[in-house]
PDB file of C-alpha atoms in Angstrom:
ATOM      1  CA  ASN C   1      -8.304   8.105 -16.861  1.00 74.00           C
ATOM      2  CA  ALA C   2      -6.821   4.846 -16.970  1.00 82.00           C
ATOM      3  CA  GLY C   3      -5.084   5.382 -13.942  1.00 94.00           C
ATOM      4  CA  VAL C   4      -1.584   3.044 -12.794  1.00 97.00           C
ATOM      5  CA  THR C   5      -1.188   0.637 -15.763  1.00 97.00           C
ATOM      6  CA  GLN C   6       1.499  -1.940 -15.255  1.00 97.00           C
ATOM      7  CA  THR C   7       2.001  -4.759 -18.094  1.00 97.00           C
ATOM      8  CA  PRO C   8       2.305  -7.803 -17.599  1.00 97.00           C
ATOM      9  CA  LYS C   9      -0.547  -9.230 -15.406  1.00 96.00           C
ATOM     10  CA  PHE C  10       1.297 -12.770 -14.897  1.00 97.00           C
ATOM     11  CA  GLN C  11       4.826 -14.227 -15.763  1.00 97.00           C
ATOM     12  CA  VAL C  12       6.856 -16.926 -15.497  1.00 97.00           C
ATOM     13  CA  LEU C  13      10.801 -16.552 -15.256  1.00 97.00           C
ATOM     14  CA  LYS C  14      13.661 -19.164 -14.757  1.00 98.00           C
ATOM     15  CA  THR C  15      16.237 -18.397 -12.384  1.00 98.00           C
ATOM     16  CA  GLY C  16      19.138 -15.824 -13.905  1.00 97.00           C
ATOM     17  CA  GLN C  17      16.623 -14.462 -16.661  1.00 97.00           C
ATOM     18  CA  SER C  18      15.852 -10.948 -16.377  1.00 96.00           C
ATOM     19  CA  MET C  19      13.283  -9.066 -17.353  1.00 96.00           C
ATOM     20  CA  THR C  20      11.201  -5.703 -16.203  1.00 98.00           C
ATOM     21  CA  LEU C  21       7.673  -4.910 -15.779  1.00 98.00           C
ATOM     22  CA  GLN C  22       6.321  -1.983 -16.467  1.00 98.00           C
ATOM     23  CA  CYS C  23       4.221   1.367 -14.992  1.00 98.00           C
ATOM     24  CA  ALA C  24       2.614   3.709 -16.436  1.00 98.00           C
ATOM     25  CA  GLN C  25       0.691   6.843 -14.763  1.00 97.00           C
ATOM     26  CA  ASP C  26      -1.660   9.419 -16.581  1.00 96.00           C
ATOM     27  CA  MET C  27      -2.765  11.580 -13.642  1.00 96.00           C
ATOM     28  CA  ASN C  28       0.249  13.283 -13.783  1.00 95.00           C
ATOM     29  CA  HIS C  29       2.133  12.893 -10.067  1.00 96.00           C
ATOM     30  CA  GLU C  30       5.246  13.034  -8.979  1.00 95.00           C
ATOM     31  CA  TYR C  31       5.929  10.008  -6.600  1.00 95.00           C
ATOM     32  CA  MET C  32       6.279   6.612  -8.284  1.00 96.00           C
ATOM     33  CA  SER C  33       7.354   3.674  -6.156  1.00 96.00           C
ATOM     34  CA  TRP C  34       7.462   0.196  -6.414  1.00 98.00           C
ATOM     35  CA  TYR C  35       6.228  -2.750  -3.537  1.00 97.00           C
ATOM     36  CA  ARG C  36       6.077  -6.420  -3.446  1.00 97.00           C
ATOM     37  CA  GLN C  37       3.774  -8.378  -1.674  1.00 96.00           C
ATOM     38  CA  ASP C  38       4.383 -11.878  -0.389  1.00 92.00           C
ATOM     39  CA  PRO C  39       1.591 -14.027   0.933  1.00 82.00           C
ATOM     40  CA  GLY C  40       0.163 -13.390   3.935  1.00 76.00           C
ATOM     41  CA  MET C  41       2.251  -9.965   4.008  1.00 78.00           C
ATOM     42  CA  GLY C  42       2.294  -6.639   3.696  1.00 87.00           C
ATOM     43  CA  LEU C  43       3.744  -4.907   0.917  1.00 93.00           C
ATOM     44  CA  ARG C  44       7.039  -3.825   1.493  1.00 94.00           C
ATOM     45  CA  LEU C  45       8.876  -1.224  -0.876  1.00 94.00           C
ATOM     46  CA  ILE C  46      11.742  -2.066  -3.083  1.00 96.00           C
ATOM     47  CA  HIS C  47      12.215   1.388  -4.799  1.00 97.00           C
ATOM     48  CA  TYR C  48      11.273   4.882  -5.282  1.00 96.00           C
ATOM     49  CA  SER C  49      10.888   8.037  -6.961  1.00 96.00           C
ATOM     50  CA  VAL C  50      10.107  12.135  -5.905  1.00 94.00           C
ATOM     51  CA  GLY C  51      10.126  12.822  -9.771  1.00 94.00           C
ATOM     52  CA  ALA C  52      11.546  12.575 -13.216  1.00 95.00           C
ATOM     53  CA  GLY C  53      15.444  11.259 -12.765  1.00 96.00           C
ATOM     54  CA  ILE C  54      15.061  11.094  -9.436  1.00 96.00           C
ATOM     55  CA  THR C  55      14.867   7.418  -7.565  1.00 97.00           C
ATOM     56  CA  ASP C  56      15.883   6.225  -4.250  1.00 95.00           C
ATOM     57  CA  GLN C  57      15.956   2.808  -2.109  1.00 95.00           C
ATOM     58  CA  GLY C  58      13.559   1.446  -0.060  1.00 93.00           C
ATOM     59  CA  GLU C  59      13.630  -1.642   2.239  1.00 91.00           C
ATOM     60  CA  VAL C  60      14.062  -4.248   0.158  1.00 95.00           C
ATOM     61  CA  PRO C  61      15.880  -3.249  -3.235  1.00 97.00           C
ATOM     62  CA  ASN C  62      18.715  -6.094  -3.363  1.00 96.00           C
ATOM     63  CA  GLY C  63      18.475  -7.453  -7.409  1.00 96.00           C
ATOM     64  CA  TYR C  64      16.196  -5.087  -9.026  1.00 98.00           C
ATOM     65  CA  ASN C  65      17.428  -1.665 -10.485  1.00 97.00           C
ATOM     66  CA  VAL C  66      14.769   1.684 -11.270  1.00 98.00           C
ATOM     67  CA  SER C  67      14.889   4.589 -13.534  1.00 96.00           C
ATOM     68  CA  ARG C  68      12.947   7.068 -13.929  1.00 97.00           C
ATOM     69  CA  SER C  69      13.210   9.390 -17.044  1.00 97.00           C
ATOM     70  CA  THR C  70       9.503  10.552 -17.992  1.00 97.00           C
ATOM     71  CA  THR C  71       6.690  11.597 -14.998  1.00 97.00           C
ATOM     72  CA  GLU C  72       4.911   8.985 -16.329  1.00 97.00           C
ATOM     73  CA  ASP C  73       6.905   5.718 -16.721  1.00 98.00           C
ATOM     74  CA  PHE C  74       8.629   4.147 -14.317  1.00 98.00           C
ATOM     75  CA  PRO C  75       9.780   0.532 -14.244  1.00 98.00           C
ATOM     76  CA  LEU C  76      10.982  -2.084 -12.505  1.00 98.00           C
ATOM     77  CA  ARG C  77      13.996  -4.538 -13.618  1.00 98.00           C
ATOM     78  CA  LEU C  78      15.131  -7.504 -12.557  1.00 97.00           C
ATOM     79  CA  LEU C  79      18.216  -8.373 -12.742  1.00 92.00           C
ATOM     80  CA  SER C  80      19.178 -11.977 -12.686  1.00 96.00           C
ATOM     81  CA  ALA C  81      15.552 -13.439 -11.039  1.00 97.00           C
ATOM     82  CA  ALA C  82      15.709 -15.655  -7.992  1.00 97.00           C
ATOM     83  CA  PRO C  83      13.029 -17.593  -6.357  1.00 97.00           C
ATOM     84  CA  SER C  84      13.219 -14.846  -3.669  1.00 96.00           C
ATOM     85  CA  GLN C  85      12.000 -13.378  -5.985  1.00 97.00           C
ATOM     86  CA  THR C  86       8.618 -14.997  -6.327  1.00 97.00           C
ATOM     87  CA  SER C  87       5.505 -12.135  -5.599  1.00 97.00           C
ATOM     88  CA  VAL C  88       3.114 -10.072  -6.377  1.00 97.00           C
ATOM     89  CA  TYR C  89       4.353  -6.691  -7.426  1.00 98.00           C
ATOM     90  CA  PHE C  90       2.293  -3.899  -6.801  1.00 98.00           C
ATOM     91  CA  CYS C  91       3.162   0.139  -8.515  1.00 98.00           C
ATOM     92  CA  ALA C  92       1.901   2.881  -6.752  1.00 97.00           C
ATOM     93  CA  SER C  93       1.324   6.835  -7.930  1.00 96.00           C
ATOM     94  CA  ARG C  94       0.714  10.266  -6.185  1.00 94.00           C
ATOM     95  CA  THR C  95       1.243  13.460  -6.521  1.00 90.00           C
ATOM     96  CA  GLY C  96       4.146  14.284  -3.808  1.00 85.00           C
ATOM     97  CA  GLN C  97       2.220  17.261  -2.155  1.00 83.00           C
ATOM     98  CA  GLY C  98       1.483  16.807   1.606  1.00 78.00           C
ATOM     99  CA  PHE C  99      -1.735  14.452   2.796  1.00 85.00           C
ATOM    100  CA  ASP C 100      -2.174  12.546  -0.990  1.00 87.00           C
ATOM    101  CA  GLU C 101      -3.758   9.191  -1.258  1.00 90.00           C
ATOM    102  CA  GLN C 102      -1.601   7.512  -2.765  1.00 93.00           C
ATOM    103  CA  TYR C 103      -2.856   4.796  -5.908  1.00 96.00           C
ATOM    104  CA  PHE C 104      -2.463   1.350  -7.041  1.00 97.00           C
ATOM    105  CA  GLY C 105      -2.000  -0.368  -9.861  1.00 97.00           C
ATOM    106  CA  PRO C 106      -3.244  -3.981 -10.623  1.00 96.00           C
ATOM    107  CA  GLY C 107      -0.247  -6.035  -9.642  1.00 97.00           C
ATOM    108  CA  THR C 108       1.994  -8.272 -11.705  1.00 97.00           C
ATOM    109  CA  ARG C 109       2.223 -11.810 -10.803  1.00 97.00           C
ATOM    110  CA  LEU C 110       6.209 -13.371 -11.178  1.00 97.00           C
ATOM    111  CA  THR C 111       6.567 -16.791 -10.406  1.00 97.00           C
ATOM    112  CA  VAL C 112      10.342 -17.385 -10.441  1.00 97.00           C
ATOM    113  CA  THR C 113      11.586 -21.343 -10.956  1.00 97.00           C
TER     114      THR C 113
ATOM    115  CA  GLY U   1      11.795   4.447   9.815  1.00 64.00           C
ATOM    116  CA  GLU U   2       9.010   4.408  10.665  1.00 77.00           C
ATOM    117  CA  ASN U   3       7.913   0.412  12.459  1.00 88.00           C
ATOM    118  CA  VAL U   4       3.950  -0.293  11.812  1.00 92.00           C
ATOM    119  CA  GLU U   5       1.540  -3.120  13.778  1.00 93.00           C
ATOM    120  CA  GLN U   6      -0.863  -4.398  12.787  1.00 95.00           C
ATOM    121  CA  HIS U   7      -3.894  -6.015  15.503  1.00 96.00           C
ATOM    122  CA  PRO U   8      -5.488  -8.800  15.080  1.00 97.00           C
ATOM    123  CA  SER U   9      -4.044  -9.981  11.848  1.00 95.00           C
ATOM    124  CA  THR U  10      -7.040 -12.045  11.449  1.00 96.00           C
ATOM    125  CA  LEU U  11     -10.573 -10.645  12.212  1.00 97.00           C
ATOM    126  CA  SER U  12     -14.263 -12.649  11.576  1.00 98.00           C
ATOM    127  CA  VAL U  13     -17.290 -11.197  12.422  1.00 98.00           C
ATOM    128  CA  GLN U  14     -20.711 -12.250  11.765  1.00 98.00           C
ATOM    129  CA  GLU U  15     -23.142  -9.751   9.009  1.00 98.00           C
ATOM    130  CA  GLY U  16     -24.072  -7.281  10.607  1.00 97.00           C
ATOM    131  CA  ASP U  17     -21.527  -6.719  13.884  1.00 98.00           C
ATOM    132  CA  SER U  18     -18.819  -3.843  14.046  1.00 98.00           C
ATOM    133  CA  ALA U  19     -15.245  -4.599  13.822  1.00 98.00           C
ATOM    134  CA  VAL U  20     -12.087  -2.954  15.298  1.00 98.00           C
ATOM    135  CA  ILE U  21      -8.862  -3.378  13.826  1.00 98.00           C
ATOM    136  CA  LYS U  22      -5.771  -1.309  15.197  1.00 98.00           C
ATOM    137  CA  CYS U  23      -2.347   0.526  13.939  1.00 97.00           C
ATOM    138  CA  THR U  24       0.035   1.716  16.642  1.00 97.00           C
ATOM    139  CA  TYR U  25       3.185   3.211  15.214  1.00 95.00           C
ATOM    140  CA  SER U  26       6.945   4.490  16.322  1.00 94.00           C
ATOM    141  CA  ASP U  27       7.256   7.786  14.642  1.00 92.00           C
ATOM    142  CA  SER U  28       6.303  10.496  16.719  1.00 92.00           C
ATOM    143  CA  ALA U  29       6.223  13.095  14.011  1.00 91.00           C
ATOM    144  CA  SER U  30       3.609  11.156  11.211  1.00 93.00           C
ATOM    145  CA  ASN U  31       1.091  13.433  10.425  1.00 93.00           C
ATOM    146  CA  TYR U  32      -1.492  11.665   8.077  1.00 93.00           C
ATOM    147  CA  PHE U  33      -3.063   8.518   9.181  1.00 95.00           C
ATOM    148  CA  PRO U  34      -4.135   6.249   6.330  1.00 96.00           C
ATOM    149  CA  TRP U  35      -6.363   3.377   6.001  1.00 97.00           C
ATOM    150  CA  TYR U  36      -5.785   1.237   2.749  1.00 97.00           C
ATOM    151  CA  LYS U  37      -8.655  -2.341   2.114  1.00 97.00           C
ATOM    152  CA  GLN U  38      -7.398  -4.697  -0.905  1.00 96.00           C
ATOM    153  CA  GLU U  39      -9.785  -6.997  -2.361  1.00 95.00           C
ATOM    154  CA  LEU U  40      -8.342 -10.333  -3.501  1.00 92.00           C
ATOM    155  CA  GLY U  41      -6.743 -10.101  -6.710  1.00 90.00           C
ATOM    156  CA  LYS U  42      -6.513  -6.160  -6.940  1.00 93.00           C
ATOM    157  CA  GLY U  43      -3.840  -3.545  -5.379  1.00 94.00           C
ATOM    158  CA  PRO U  44      -5.015  -1.810  -2.091  1.00 95.00           C
ATOM    159  CA  GLN U  45      -7.458   1.244  -2.510  1.00 96.00           C
ATOM    160  CA  LEU U  46      -7.766   4.346  -0.072  1.00 96.00           C
ATOM    161  CA  ILE U  47     -10.345   3.755   1.784  1.00 97.00           C
ATOM    162  CA  ILE U  48     -10.559   6.368   4.697  1.00 97.00           C
ATOM    163  CA  ASP U  49      -8.107   8.731   6.249  1.00 95.00           C
ATOM    164  CA  ILE U  50      -7.242  11.201   9.147  1.00 94.00           C
ATOM    165  CA  ARG U  51      -4.485  14.190   9.632  1.00 92.00           C
ATOM    166  CA  SER U  52      -3.025  14.616  13.093  1.00 88.00           C
ATOM    167  CA  ASN U  53      -5.328  18.012  13.718  1.00 86.00           C
ATOM    168  CA  VAL U  54      -8.372  15.326  13.842  1.00 84.00           C
ATOM    169  CA  GLY U  55      -9.297  13.512  16.745  1.00 90.00           C
ATOM    170  CA  GLU U  56     -12.227  11.238  14.651  1.00 94.00           C
ATOM    171  CA  LYS U  57     -13.248  10.974  10.916  1.00 95.00           C
ATOM    172  CA  LYS U  58     -16.786   8.809   9.757  1.00 96.00           C
ATOM    173  CA  ASP U  59     -17.561   8.200   5.999  1.00 95.00           C
ATOM    174  CA  GLN U  60     -21.100   6.065   6.389  1.00 96.00           C
ATOM    175  CA  ARG U  61     -20.108   3.272   8.191  1.00 97.00           C
ATOM    176  CA  ILE U  62     -16.983   2.870   8.246  1.00 98.00           C
ATOM    177  CA  ALA U  63     -13.903   5.202  10.782  1.00 98.00           C
ATOM    178  CA  VAL U  64     -11.002   5.986  12.039  1.00 97.00           C
ATOM    179  CA  THR U  65      -9.875   7.297  15.320  1.00 97.00           C
ATOM    180  CA  LEU U  66      -6.326   8.232  16.038  1.00 96.00           C
ATOM    181  CA  ASN U  67      -4.559   8.727  19.666  1.00 95.00           C
ATOM    182  CA  LYS U  68      -1.609  10.588  19.010  1.00 94.00           C
ATOM    183  CA  THR U  69      -0.088  10.412  22.319  1.00 94.00           C
ATOM    184  CA  ALA U  70      -0.805   6.150  22.546  1.00 95.00           C
ATOM    185  CA  LYS U  71       0.835   6.965  19.389  1.00 96.00           C
ATOM    186  CA  HIS U  72      -2.226   4.081  17.344  1.00 96.00           C
ATOM    187  CA  PHE U  73      -5.026   4.927  15.333  1.00 97.00           C
ATOM    188  CA  SER U  74      -8.155   2.751  14.753  1.00 98.00           C
ATOM    189  CA  LEU U  75     -10.319   1.580  12.136  1.00 98.00           C
ATOM    190  CA  HIS U  76     -14.473   0.477  12.684  1.00 98.00           C
ATOM    191  CA  ILE U  77     -16.510  -0.771  10.486  1.00 98.00           C
ATOM    192  CA  THR U  78     -20.077  -1.173  11.371  1.00 98.00           C
ATOM    193  CA  GLU U  79     -22.619  -3.313  10.295  1.00 98.00           C
ATOM    194  CA  THR U  80     -20.501  -5.183   8.819  1.00 98.00           C
ATOM    195  CA  GLN U  81     -21.350  -6.877   5.135  1.00 97.00           C
ATOM    196  CA  PRO U  82     -20.069  -9.448   2.819  1.00 96.00           C
ATOM    197  CA  GLU U  83     -18.083  -7.421   0.498  1.00 97.00           C
ATOM    198  CA  ASP U  84     -16.235  -5.712   3.681  1.00 98.00           C
ATOM    199  CA  SER U  85     -14.657  -8.820   3.381  1.00 98.00           C
ATOM    200  CA  ALA U  86     -10.670  -8.273   2.591  1.00 97.00           C
ATOM    201  CA  VAL U  87      -7.338  -6.837   3.742  1.00 96.00           C
ATOM    202  CA  TYR U  88      -6.619  -3.523   5.414  1.00 97.00           C
ATOM    203  CA  PHE U  89      -4.003  -1.957   6.221  1.00 97.00           C
ATOM    204  CA  CYS U  90      -2.260   1.035   7.759  1.00 97.00           C
ATOM    205  CA  ALA U  91       0.166   3.298   6.164  1.00 94.00           C
ATOM    206  CA  PRO U  92       0.958   6.282   8.675  1.00 94.00           C
ATOM    207  CA  ARG U  93       3.522   8.648   7.278  1.00 91.00           C
ATOM    208  CA  ARG U  94       4.497  12.372   7.499  1.00 88.00           C
ATOM    209  CA  GLY U  95       3.533  13.847   4.831  1.00 76.00           C
ATOM    210  CA  TYR U  96       5.299  13.827   1.860  1.00 76.00           C
ATOM    211  CA  GLN U  97       7.423  11.174   2.571  1.00 81.00           C
ATOM    212  CA  LYS U  98       7.481   7.160   1.928  1.00 83.00           C
ATOM    213  CA  VAL U  99       4.954   4.981   2.945  1.00 86.00           C
ATOM    214  CA  THR U 100       5.280   2.287   5.238  1.00 86.00           C
ATOM    215  CA  PHE U 101       2.111   0.307   5.300  1.00 91.00           C
ATOM    216  CA  GLY U 102       1.268  -2.727   8.111  1.00 89.00           C
ATOM    217  CA  THR U 103       1.392  -6.173   8.203  1.00 90.00           C
ATOM    218  CA  GLY U 104      -2.535  -6.231   7.108  1.00 94.00           C
ATOM    219  CA  THR U 105      -6.046  -7.765   8.734  1.00 96.00           C
ATOM    220  CA  LYS U 106      -7.738  -9.989   6.814  1.00 96.00           C
ATOM    221  CA  LEU U 107     -11.217  -9.394   8.230  1.00 98.00           C
ATOM    222  CA  GLN U 108     -13.723 -12.035   7.103  1.00 98.00           C
ATOM    223  CA  VAL U 109     -17.410 -11.456   7.189  1.00 98.00           C
ATOM    224  CA  ILE U 110     -19.764 -14.154   7.726  1.00 97.00           C
ATOM    225  CA  PRO U 111     -23.197 -14.046   6.362  1.00 94.00           C
TER     226      PRO U 111
END
């Protein structure tokens, strides 16, 4: 079991560029989420999905898109990168049933110049 | 949505002392109360959790206590060790619903 994997680990973008952060899990979890973590701050929810084909917005969705075509994968797309999107991004998954533990990936550190 | 506050934001203790972190939440329907530990450069990891029908749970040196009336729960770490140094997050929620994390507490254990 690899758990939750994220690629890339590090990325530098120029303002206006687009990119996709990849997230995959091999635990057959229905519920997947994307968070961003800024220095000295907690984790803020960007988007989440309760199953394949279903996505919803979290606290800070602007500037990001997601889709969920399979149970395993939940990519996060930055449409036009801005310096305010410089952050560490974490993907997480859980079964989605009641009192379940959330498993996190190792994170992607993104810098937008 | 859930409003979650953690106190203190930073905590320094001597090795061997105890540490207590408090989490206050707003949704009276919350029924699951986990604590996560985040080590430097890693994603958070669950260390202990409690459900609303239980007032206290202990796992070796860590414990969680819940006060549903006052809407807060606390993480207790006894006999602290340098490897306990990390950022700790609470994440109360209602069962299957989306997770709102507290702002985090940076714990430093001084050898």
